mmCIF file of C-alpha atoms and ligand atoms in Angstrom:
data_model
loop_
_atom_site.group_PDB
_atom_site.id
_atom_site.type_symbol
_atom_site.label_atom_id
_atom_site.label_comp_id
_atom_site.label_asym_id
_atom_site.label_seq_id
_atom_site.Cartn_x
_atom_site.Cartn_y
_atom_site.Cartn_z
ATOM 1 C CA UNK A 1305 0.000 0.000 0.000
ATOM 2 C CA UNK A 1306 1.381 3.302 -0.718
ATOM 3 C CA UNK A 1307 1.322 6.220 1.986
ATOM 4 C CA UNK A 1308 2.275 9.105 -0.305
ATOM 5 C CA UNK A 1309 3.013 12.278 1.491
ATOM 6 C CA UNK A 1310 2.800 11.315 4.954
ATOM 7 C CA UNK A 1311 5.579 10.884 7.288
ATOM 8 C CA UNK A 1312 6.275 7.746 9.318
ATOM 9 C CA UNK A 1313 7.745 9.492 12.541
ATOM 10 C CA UNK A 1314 9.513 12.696 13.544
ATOM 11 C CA UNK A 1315 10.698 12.382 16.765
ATOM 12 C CA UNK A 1316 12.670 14.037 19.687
ATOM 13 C CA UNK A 1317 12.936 11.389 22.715
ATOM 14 C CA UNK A 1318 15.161 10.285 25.111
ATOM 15 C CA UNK A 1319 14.552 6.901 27.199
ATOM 16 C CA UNK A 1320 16.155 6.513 30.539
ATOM 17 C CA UNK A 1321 15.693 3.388 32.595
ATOM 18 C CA UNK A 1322 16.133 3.982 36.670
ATOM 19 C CA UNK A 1323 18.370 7.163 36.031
ATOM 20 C CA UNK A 1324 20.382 5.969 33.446
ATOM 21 C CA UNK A 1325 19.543 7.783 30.387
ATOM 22 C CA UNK A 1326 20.010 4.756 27.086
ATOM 23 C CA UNK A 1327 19.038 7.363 24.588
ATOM 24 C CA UNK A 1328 19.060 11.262 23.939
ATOM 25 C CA UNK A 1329 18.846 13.977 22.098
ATOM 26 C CA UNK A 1330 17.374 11.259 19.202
ATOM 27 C CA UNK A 1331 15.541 13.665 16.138
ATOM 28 C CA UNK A 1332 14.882 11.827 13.408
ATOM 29 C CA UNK A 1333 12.256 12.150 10.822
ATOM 30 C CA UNK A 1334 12.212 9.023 8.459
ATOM 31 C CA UNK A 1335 9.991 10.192 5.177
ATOM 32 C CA UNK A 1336 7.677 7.720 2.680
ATOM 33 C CA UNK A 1337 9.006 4.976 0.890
ATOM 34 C CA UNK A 1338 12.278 4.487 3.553
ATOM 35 C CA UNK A 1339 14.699 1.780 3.376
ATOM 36 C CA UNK A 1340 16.689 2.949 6.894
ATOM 37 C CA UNK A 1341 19.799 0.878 8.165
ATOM 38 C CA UNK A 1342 21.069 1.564 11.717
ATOM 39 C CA UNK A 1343 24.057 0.246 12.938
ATOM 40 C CA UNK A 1344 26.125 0.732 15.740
ATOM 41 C CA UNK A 1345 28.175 -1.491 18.208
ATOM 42 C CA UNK A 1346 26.025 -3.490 20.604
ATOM 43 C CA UNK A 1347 25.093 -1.768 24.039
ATOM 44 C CA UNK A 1348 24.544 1.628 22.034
ATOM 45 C CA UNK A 1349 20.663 1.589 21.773
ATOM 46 C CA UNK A 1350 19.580 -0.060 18.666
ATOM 47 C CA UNK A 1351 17.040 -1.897 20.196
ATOM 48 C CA UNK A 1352 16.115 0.461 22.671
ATOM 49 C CA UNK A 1353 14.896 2.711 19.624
ATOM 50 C CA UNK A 1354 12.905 -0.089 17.337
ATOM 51 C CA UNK A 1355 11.243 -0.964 20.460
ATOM 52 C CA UNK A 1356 10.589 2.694 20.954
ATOM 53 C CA UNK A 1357 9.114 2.777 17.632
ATOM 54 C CA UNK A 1358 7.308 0.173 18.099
ATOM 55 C CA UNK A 1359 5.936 1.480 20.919
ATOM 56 C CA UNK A 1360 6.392 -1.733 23.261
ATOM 57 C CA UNK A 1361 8.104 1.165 25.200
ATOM 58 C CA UNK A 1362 7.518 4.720 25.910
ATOM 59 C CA UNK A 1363 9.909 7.581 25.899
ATOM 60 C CA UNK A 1364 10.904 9.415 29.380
ATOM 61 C CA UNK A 1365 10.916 12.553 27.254
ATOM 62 C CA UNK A 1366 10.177 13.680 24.117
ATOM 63 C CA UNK A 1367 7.244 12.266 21.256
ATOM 64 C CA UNK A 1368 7.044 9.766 18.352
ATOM 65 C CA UNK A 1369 4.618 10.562 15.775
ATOM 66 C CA UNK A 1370 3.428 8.219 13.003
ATOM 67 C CA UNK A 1371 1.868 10.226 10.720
ATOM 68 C CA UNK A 1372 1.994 12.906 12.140
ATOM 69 C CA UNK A 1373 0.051 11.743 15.091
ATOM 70 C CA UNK A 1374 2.119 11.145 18.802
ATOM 71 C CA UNK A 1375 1.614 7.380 19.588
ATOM 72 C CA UNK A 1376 -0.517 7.810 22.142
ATOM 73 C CA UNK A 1377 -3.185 8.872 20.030
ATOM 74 C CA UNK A 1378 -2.985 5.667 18.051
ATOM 75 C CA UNK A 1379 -4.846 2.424 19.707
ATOM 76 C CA UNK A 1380 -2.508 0.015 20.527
ATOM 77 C CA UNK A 1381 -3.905 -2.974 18.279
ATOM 78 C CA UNK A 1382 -3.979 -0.372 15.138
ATOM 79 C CA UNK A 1383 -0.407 1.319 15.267
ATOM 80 C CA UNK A 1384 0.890 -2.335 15.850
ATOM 81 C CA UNK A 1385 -0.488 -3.293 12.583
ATOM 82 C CA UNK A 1386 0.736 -0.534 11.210
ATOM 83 C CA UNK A 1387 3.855 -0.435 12.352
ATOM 84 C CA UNK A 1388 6.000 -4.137 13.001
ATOM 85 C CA UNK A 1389 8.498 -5.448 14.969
ATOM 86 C CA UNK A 1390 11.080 -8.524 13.951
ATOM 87 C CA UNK A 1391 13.719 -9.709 16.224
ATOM 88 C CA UNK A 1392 16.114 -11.586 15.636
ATOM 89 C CA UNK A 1393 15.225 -14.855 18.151
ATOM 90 C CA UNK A 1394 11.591 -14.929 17.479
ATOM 91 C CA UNK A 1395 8.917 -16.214 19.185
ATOM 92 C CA UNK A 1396 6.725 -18.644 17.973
ATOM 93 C CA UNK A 1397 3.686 -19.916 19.625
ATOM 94 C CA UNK A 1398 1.451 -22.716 19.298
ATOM 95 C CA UNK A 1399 2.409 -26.243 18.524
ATOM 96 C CA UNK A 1400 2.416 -25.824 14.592
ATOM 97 C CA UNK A 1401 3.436 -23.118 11.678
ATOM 98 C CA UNK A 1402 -0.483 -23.167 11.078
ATOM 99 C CA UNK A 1403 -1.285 -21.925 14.356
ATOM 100 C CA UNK A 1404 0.894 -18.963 13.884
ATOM 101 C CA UNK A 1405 0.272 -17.697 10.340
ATOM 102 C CA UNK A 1406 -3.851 -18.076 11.491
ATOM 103 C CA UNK A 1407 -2.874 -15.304 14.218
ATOM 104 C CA UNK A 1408 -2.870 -12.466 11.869
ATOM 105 C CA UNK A 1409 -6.196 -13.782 10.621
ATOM 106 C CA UNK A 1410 -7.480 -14.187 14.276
ATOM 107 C CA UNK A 1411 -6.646 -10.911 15.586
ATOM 108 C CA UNK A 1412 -8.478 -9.274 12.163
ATOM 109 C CA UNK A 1413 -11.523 -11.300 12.797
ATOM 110 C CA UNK A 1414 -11.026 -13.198 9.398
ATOM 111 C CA UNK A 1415 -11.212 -16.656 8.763
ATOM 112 C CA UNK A 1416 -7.625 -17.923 7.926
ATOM 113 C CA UNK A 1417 -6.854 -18.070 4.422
ATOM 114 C CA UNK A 1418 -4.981 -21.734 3.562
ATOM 115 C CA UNK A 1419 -4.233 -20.492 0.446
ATOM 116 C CA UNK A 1420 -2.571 -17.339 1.019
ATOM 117 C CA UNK A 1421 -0.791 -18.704 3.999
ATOM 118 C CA UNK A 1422 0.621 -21.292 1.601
ATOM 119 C CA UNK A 1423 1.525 -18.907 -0.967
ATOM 120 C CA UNK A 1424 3.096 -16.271 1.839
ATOM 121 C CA UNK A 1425 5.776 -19.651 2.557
ATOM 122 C CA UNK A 1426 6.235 -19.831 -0.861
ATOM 123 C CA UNK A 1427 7.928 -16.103 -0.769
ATOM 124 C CA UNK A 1428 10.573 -17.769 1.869
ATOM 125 C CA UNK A 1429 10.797 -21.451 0.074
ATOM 126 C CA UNK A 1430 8.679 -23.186 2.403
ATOM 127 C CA UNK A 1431 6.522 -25.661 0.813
ATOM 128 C CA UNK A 1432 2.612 -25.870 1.477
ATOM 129 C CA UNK A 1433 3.057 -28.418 3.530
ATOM 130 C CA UNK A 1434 5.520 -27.156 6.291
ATOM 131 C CA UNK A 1435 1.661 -25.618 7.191
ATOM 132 C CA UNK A 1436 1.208 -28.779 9.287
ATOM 133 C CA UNK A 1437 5.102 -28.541 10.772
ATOM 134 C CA UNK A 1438 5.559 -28.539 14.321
ATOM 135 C CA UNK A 1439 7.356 -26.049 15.792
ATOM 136 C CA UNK A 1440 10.022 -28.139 17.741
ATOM 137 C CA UNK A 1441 10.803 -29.349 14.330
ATOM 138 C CA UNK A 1442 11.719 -26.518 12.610
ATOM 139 C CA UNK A 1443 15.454 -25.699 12.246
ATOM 140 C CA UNK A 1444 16.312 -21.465 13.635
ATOM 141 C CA UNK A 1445 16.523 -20.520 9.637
ATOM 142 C CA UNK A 1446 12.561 -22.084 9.493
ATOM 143 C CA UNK A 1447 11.349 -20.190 12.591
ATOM 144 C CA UNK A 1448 12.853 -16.942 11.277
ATOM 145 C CA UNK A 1449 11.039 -17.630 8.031
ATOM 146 C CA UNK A 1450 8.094 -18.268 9.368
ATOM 147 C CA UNK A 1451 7.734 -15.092 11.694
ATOM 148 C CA UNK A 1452 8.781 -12.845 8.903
ATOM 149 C CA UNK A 1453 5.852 -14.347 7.036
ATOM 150 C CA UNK A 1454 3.611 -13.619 10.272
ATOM 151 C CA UNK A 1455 5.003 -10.632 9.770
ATOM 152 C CA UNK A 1456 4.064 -9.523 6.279
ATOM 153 C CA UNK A 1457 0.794 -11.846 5.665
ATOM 154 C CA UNK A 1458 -0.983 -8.169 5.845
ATOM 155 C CA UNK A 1459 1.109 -5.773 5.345
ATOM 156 C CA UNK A 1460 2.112 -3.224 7.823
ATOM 157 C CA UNK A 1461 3.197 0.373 6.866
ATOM 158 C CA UNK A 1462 6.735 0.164 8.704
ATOM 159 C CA UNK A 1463 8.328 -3.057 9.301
ATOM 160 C CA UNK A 1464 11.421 -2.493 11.840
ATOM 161 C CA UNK A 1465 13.654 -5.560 11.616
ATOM 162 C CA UNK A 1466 16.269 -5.815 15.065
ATOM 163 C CA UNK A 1467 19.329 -7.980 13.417
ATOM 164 C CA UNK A 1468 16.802 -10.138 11.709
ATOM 165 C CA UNK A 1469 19.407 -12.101 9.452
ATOM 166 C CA UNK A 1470 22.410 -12.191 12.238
ATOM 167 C CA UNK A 1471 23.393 -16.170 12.305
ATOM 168 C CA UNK A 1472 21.142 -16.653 9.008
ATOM 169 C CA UNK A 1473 22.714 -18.817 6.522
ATOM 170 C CA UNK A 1474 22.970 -17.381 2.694
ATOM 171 C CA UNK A 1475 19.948 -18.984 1.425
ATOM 172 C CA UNK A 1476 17.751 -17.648 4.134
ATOM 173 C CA UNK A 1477 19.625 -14.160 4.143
ATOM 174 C CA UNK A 1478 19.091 -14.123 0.110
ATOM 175 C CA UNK A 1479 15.718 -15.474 0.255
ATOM 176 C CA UNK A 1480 14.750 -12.535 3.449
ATOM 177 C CA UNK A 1481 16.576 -9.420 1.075
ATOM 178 C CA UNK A 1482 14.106 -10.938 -2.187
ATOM 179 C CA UNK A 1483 11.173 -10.359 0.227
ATOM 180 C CA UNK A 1484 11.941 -7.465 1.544
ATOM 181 C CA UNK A 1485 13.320 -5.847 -2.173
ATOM 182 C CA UNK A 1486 10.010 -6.862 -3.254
ATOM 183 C CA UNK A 1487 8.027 -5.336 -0.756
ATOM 184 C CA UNK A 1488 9.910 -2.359 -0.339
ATOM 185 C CA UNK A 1489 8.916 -1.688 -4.161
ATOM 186 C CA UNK A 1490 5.376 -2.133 -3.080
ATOM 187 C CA UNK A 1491 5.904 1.138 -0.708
ATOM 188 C CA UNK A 1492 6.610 -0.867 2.335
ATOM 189 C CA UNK A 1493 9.095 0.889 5.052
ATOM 190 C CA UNK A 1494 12.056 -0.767 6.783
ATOM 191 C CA UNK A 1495 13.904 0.211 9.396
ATOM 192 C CA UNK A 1496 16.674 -2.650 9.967
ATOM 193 C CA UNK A 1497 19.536 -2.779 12.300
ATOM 194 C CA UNK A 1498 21.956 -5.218 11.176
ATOM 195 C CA UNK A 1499 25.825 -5.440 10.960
ATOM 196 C CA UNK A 1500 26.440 -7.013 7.474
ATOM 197 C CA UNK A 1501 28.092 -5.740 5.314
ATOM 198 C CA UNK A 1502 25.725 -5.958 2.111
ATOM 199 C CA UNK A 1503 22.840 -5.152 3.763
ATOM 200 C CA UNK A 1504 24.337 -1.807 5.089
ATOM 201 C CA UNK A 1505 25.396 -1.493 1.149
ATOM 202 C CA UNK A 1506 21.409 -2.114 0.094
ATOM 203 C CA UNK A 1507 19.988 0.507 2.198
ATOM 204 C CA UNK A 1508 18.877 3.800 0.556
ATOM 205 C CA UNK A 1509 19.871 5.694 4.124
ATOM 206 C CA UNK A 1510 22.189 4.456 6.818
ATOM 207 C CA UNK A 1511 22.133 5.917 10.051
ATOM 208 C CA UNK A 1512 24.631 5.601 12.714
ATOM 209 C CA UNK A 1513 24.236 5.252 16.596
ATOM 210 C CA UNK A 1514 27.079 5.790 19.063
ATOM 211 C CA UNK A 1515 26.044 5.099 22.877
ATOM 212 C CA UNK A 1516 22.533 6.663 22.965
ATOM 213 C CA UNK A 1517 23.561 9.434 20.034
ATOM 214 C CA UNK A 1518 22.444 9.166 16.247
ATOM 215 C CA UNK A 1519 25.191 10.405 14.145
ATOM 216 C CA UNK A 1520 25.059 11.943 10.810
HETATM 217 P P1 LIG B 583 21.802 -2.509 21.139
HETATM 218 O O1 LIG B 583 20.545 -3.074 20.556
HETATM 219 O O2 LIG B 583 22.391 -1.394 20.336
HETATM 220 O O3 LIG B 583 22.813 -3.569 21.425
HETATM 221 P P2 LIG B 583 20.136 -1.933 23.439
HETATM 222 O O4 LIG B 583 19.136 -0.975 22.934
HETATM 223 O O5 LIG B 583 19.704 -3.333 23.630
HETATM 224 O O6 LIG B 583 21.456 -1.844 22.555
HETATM 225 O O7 LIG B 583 20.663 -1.417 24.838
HETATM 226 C C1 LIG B 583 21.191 -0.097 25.034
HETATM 227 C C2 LIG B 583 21.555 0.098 26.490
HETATM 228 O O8 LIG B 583 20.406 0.102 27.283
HETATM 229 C C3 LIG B 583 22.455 -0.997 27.060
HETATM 230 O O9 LIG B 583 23.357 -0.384 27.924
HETATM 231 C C4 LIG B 583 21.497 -1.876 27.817
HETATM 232 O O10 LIG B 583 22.139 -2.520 28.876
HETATM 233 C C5 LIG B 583 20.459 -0.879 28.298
HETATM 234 N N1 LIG B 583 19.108 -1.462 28.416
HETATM 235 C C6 LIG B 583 18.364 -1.921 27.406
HETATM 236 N N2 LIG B 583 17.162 -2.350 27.838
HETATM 237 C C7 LIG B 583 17.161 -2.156 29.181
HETATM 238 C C8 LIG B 583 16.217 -2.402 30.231
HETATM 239 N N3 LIG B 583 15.019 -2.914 29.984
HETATM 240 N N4 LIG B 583 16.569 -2.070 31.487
HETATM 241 C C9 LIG B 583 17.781 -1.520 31.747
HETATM 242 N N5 LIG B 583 18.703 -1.260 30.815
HETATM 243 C C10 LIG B 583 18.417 -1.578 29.557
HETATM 244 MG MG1 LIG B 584 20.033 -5.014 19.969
#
């Protein structure tokens, strides 16, 4: 879906968790159509500001705006559409692959969709009938498949994506940048932190972030 003309987020926030302050002075504005890499060595607050975005946690100081709106004028279940978040360990639930590509479905008050669902693990080489799998059987490179998939069955707006290929093997990294290429073109927005190398080289932007700073 295209969003022409609005912006994602402008923000000016700083987090601090019991007096010790993880992020300040953070203004960003991240326009339409974004393909945003952040990097930055581990401890500086890469996480801290998806998660932010994502709105699993609120700012100390400062607002986040999606669309021009602060996030807490957005209900919860809506900007979380709108706006998801992929980590890199995720979590699936259930006992089967089934029961967690039906949760987008559930939460939308649809029926689930085999067909689609079967199509969406087509995107990330899964055949139809991994839709039965277990969970305990799949291998790390499955279960990060799957949740992207989870993920993008309806499309959100922004998709933030916390080191989402780190310990991927190529196929699955390869197979993850096709998706993302392809929905990027579509008008979806990314916001990835990663370290590699040739996904920093992919992104339109790259932003870096130096204990709790953003540099230029
Ligand atoms: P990165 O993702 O860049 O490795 P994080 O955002 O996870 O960094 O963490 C940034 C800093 O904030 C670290 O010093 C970390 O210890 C601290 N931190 C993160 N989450 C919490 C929390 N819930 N409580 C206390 N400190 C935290
Ligand atoms: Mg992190």
């Amino acid at each position: 879906m295209k969003t022409n003309d609005r912006h994602s987020y402008t923000k000016s926030s700083g987090i601090s968790v019991e007096d010790k302050q993880i992020l300040e002075k953070i203004n960003l504005n991240v326009p339409e159509n974004a393909f945003l890499t952040l990097m930055g060595p581990s401890g500086s607050g890469k996480s801290t500001l998806l998660r932010l975005i994502a709105s699993l946690i609120t700012p100390t100081t400062g607002t986040i705006k999606y669309q021009g709106r602060p996030q807490s004028q957005w209900a919860k279940p809506q900007y979380r559409q709108a706006v998801s978040y992929s980590v890199q360990q995720p979590t699936l639930f259930g006992e089967t692959v089934q029961d967690n590509l039906a949760f987008p479905f559930i939460i939308r008050n649809l029926d689930f969709d085999r067909s689609r669902a079967e199509s969406a693990l087509d995107q990330v080489d899964l055949v139809p009938q991994r839709l039965k799998a277990t969970i305990n059987s799949l291998s790390g490179e499955e279960k990060q498949r799957v949740a992207l998939v989870r993920n993008l069955l309806f499309l959100p707006q922004v998709l933030l994506l916390d080191e989402v290929t780190t310990r991927l093997d190529s196929a699955t990294k390869s197979c993850i940048h096709k998706l993302l290429a392809h929905y990027h073109e579509q008008g979806l927005n990314i916001f990835w932190v990663t370290h590699d190398e040739s996904e920093i080289q992919a992104a339109d932007q790259f932003l870096l972030i130096k204990v709790g700073h953003l540099e230029a």
